[in-house]
Coordinates of C-alpha atoms in Angstrom, one line a residue:
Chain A
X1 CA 67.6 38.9 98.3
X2 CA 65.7 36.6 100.3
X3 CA 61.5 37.1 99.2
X4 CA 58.5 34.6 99.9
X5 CA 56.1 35.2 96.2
X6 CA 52.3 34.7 96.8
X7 CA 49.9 33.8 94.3
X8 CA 47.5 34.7 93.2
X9 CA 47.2 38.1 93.9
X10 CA 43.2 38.1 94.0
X11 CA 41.0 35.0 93.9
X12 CA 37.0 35.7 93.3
X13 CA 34.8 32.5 94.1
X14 CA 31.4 31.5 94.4
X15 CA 30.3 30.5 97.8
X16 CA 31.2 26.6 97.6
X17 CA 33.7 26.5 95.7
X18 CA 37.4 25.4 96.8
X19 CA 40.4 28.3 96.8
X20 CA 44.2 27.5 96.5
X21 CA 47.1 30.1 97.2
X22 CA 50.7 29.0 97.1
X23 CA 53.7 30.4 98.2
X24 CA 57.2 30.0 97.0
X25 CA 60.9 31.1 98.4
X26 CA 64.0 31.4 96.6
X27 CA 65.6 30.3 99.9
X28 CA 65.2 27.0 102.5
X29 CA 62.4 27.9 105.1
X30 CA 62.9 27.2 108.1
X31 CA 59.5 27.3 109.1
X32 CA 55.8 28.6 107.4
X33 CA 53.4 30.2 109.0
X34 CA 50.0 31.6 107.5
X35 CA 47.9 34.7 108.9
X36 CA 44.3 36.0 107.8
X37 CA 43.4 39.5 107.8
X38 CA 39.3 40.0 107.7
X39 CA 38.6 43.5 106.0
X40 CA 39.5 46.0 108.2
X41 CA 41.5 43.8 110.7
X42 CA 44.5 42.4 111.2
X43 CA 46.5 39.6 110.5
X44 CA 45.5 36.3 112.6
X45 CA 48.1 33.4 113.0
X46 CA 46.4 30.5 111.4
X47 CA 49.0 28.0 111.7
X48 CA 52.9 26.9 111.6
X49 CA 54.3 24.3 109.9
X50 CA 58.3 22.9 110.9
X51 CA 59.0 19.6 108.7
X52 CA 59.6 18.9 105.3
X53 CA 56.3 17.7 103.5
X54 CA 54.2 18.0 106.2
X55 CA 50.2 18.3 106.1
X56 CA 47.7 20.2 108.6
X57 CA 44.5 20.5 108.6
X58 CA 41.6 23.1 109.9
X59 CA 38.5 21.7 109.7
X60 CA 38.1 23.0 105.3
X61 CA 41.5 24.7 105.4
X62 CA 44.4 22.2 104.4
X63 CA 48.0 23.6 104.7
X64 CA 51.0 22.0 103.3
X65 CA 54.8 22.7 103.2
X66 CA 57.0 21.1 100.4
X67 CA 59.6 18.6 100.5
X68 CA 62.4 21.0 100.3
X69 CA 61.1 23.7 102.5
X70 CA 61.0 26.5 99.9
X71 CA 56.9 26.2 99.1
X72 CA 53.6 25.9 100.8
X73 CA 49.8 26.2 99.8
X74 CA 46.8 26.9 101.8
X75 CA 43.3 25.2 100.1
X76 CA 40.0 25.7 101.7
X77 CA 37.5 23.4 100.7
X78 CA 34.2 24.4 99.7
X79 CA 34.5 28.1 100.8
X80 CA 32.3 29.9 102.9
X81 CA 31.8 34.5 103.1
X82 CA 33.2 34.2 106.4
X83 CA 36.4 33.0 104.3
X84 CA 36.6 36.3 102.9
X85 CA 39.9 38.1 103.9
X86 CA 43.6 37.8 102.7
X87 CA 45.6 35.4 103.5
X88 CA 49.6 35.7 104.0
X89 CA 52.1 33.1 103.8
X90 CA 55.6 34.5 106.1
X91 CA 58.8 32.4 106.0
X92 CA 61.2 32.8 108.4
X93 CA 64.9 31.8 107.5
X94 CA 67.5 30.4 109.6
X95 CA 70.9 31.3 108.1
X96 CA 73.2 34.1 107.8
X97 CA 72.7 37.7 109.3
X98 CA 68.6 37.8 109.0
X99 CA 68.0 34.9 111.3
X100 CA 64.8 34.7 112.4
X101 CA 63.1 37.0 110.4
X102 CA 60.1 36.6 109.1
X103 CA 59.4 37.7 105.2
X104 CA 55.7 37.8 104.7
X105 CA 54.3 37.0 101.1
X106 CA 52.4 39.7 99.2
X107 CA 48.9 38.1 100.3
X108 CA 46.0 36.4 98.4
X109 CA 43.0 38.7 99.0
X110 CA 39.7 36.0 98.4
X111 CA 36.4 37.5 97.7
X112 CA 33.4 34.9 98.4
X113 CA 30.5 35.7 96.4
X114 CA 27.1 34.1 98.2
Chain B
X1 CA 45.6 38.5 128.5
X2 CA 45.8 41.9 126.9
X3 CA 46.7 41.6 123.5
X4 CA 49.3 44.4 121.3
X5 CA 48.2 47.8 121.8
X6 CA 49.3 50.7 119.5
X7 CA 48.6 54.1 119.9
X8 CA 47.1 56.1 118.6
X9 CA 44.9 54.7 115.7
X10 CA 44.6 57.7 113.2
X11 CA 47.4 60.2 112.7
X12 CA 46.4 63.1 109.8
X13 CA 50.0 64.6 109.5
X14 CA 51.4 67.2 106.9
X15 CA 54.7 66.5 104.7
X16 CA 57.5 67.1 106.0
X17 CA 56.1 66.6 109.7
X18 CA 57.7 63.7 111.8
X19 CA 55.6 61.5 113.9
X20 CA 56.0 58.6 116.5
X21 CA 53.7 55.8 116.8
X22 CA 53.4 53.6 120.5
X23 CA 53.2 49.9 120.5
X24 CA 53.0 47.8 124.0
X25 CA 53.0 44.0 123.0
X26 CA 51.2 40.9 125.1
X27 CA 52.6 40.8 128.7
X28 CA 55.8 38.8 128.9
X29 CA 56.5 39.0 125.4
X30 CA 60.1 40.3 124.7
X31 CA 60.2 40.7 120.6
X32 CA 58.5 43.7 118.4
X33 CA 58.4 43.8 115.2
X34 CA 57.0 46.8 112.8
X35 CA 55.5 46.5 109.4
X36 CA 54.2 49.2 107.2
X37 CA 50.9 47.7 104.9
X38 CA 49.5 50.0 101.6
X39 CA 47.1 48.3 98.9
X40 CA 49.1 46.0 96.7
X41 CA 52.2 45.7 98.7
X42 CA 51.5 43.3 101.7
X43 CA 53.3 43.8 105.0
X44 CA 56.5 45.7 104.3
X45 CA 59.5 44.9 107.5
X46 CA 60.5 47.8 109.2
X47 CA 62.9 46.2 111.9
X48 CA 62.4 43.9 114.6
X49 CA 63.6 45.0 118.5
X50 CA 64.5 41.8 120.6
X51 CA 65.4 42.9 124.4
X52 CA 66.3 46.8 123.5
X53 CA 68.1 45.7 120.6
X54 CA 67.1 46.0 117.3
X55 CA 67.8 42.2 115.3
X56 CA 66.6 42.9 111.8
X57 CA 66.4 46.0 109.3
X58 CA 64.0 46.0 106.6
X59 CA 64.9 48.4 103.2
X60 CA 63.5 51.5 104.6
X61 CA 64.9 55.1 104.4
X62 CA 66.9 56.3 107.4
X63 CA 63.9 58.5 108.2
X64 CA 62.5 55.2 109.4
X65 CA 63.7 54.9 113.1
X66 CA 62.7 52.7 116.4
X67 CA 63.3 51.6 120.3
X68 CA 62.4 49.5 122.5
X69 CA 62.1 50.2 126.2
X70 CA 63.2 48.1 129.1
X71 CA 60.0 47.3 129.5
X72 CA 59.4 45.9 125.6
X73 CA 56.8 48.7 125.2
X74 CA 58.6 50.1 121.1
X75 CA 58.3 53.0 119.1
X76 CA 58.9 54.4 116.0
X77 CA 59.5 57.8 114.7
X78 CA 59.1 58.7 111.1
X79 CA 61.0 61.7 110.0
X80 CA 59.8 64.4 107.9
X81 CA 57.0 62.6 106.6
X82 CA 56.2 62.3 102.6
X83 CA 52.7 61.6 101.1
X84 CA 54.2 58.0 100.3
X85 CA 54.3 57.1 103.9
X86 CA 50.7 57.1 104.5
X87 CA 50.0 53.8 105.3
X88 CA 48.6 50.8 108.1
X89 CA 51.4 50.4 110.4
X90 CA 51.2 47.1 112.2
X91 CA 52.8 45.9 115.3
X92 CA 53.5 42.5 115.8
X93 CA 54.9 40.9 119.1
X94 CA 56.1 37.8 120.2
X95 CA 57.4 35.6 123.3
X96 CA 61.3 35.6 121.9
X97 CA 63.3 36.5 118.1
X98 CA 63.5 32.8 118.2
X99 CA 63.0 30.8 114.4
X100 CA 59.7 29.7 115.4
X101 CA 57.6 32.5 117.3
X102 CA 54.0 33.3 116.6
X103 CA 53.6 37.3 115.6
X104 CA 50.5 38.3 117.8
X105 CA 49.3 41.6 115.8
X106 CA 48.0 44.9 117.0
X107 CA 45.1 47.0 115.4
X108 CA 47.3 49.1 113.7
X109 CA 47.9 52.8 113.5
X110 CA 46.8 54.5 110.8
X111 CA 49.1 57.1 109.1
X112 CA 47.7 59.5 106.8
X113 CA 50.2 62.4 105.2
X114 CA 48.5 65.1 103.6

């Protein structure tokens, strides 16, 4: 069935340094969104993206959506420990009898070490 | 605006208990959506009530039930409860069950079956 994977699962990195996690669906997107959840919060809509191959940015947080819809990534540039949370990709199809839903990735849980 | 409220925030329950958990979303918005979170497995979809109709199932038991009020205010019941279901359970709302809607989260209620 339909599934958004995340990876990685964990990322450890020294205050500075840049993170990546990527997201991948078997299935055309119609959209991407990506939430962060501090420790002991919840998750916090970061941003959407709509069109094939587009690029947004967040001051050091760069998200991209792939040419045919079914990937994304989310870098941050030279990260910072208020970086530190997980982050979730969610994909929302729009075909068949689960229109609109939105299937969330597993989550990237970054650890910043100062 | 107030944002997603769910009541209450700690449950301590015994197997084979039931329980129902409250969630009233962000004035004006008509779509709530339930998610179940444990360590390792991301956000889990419950189901997701548009206008007193529930849209979309996730792969839950049938012990896993929910409404939605007139009012948008939803709830879910959790039938005699195993130690498995202890868990985050996060509320999400948003402004319709259209493809492209923003899930506003609540603080979660926190289920713990003993």
């Amino acid at each position: 069935g339909q599934q958004v994977m995340q990876i990685p699962q964990y990322q450890h990195v020294q205050e500075g340094e840049d993170f990546t996690t990527y997201c991948n669906s078997s299935t055309t997107l119609s959209n991407i969104q990506w939430y962060k959840q501090r420790p002991g919060g919840h998750p916090v809509f970061l941003i959407q993206l709509v069109k094939s191959g587009e690029v947004k940015k967040q001051k050091r947080l760069t998200f991209q959506f792939g040419e045919a819809k079914k990937n994304s990534s989310l870098h941050i540039t030279a990260t910072q420990t208020t970086d530190v949370g997980t982050y979730f990709c969610a994909g929302r199809t729009d075909r068949g009898s689960t229109l609109g839903r939105l299937y969330f990735g597993r989550g990237t849980q970054l650890t910043v070490w100062p | 605006k107030a944002g997603v409220t769910q009541t209450p925030r700690y449950l301590i329950k015994t197997r084979g208990q039931q329980v129902t958990l409250s969630c009233s979303p962000i004035s004006g918005h008509r779509s709530v959506s339930w998610y179940q979170q444990t360590p390792g497995q991301g956000l889990q979809f419950l189901f997701e009530y548009f206008s007193e109709t529930q849209r979309n199932k996730g792969n839950f038991p049938g012990r896993f039930s929910g409404r939605q009020f007139s009012n948008s205010r939803s709830e879910m019941n959790v039938s005699t409860l195993e130690l498995g279901d202890s868990a985050l359970y996060l509320c999400a709302s948003s402004y319709t069950a259209a493809a492209k809607n923003i899930q506003y989260f609540g603080a979660g209620t926190r289920l713990s079956v003993l």
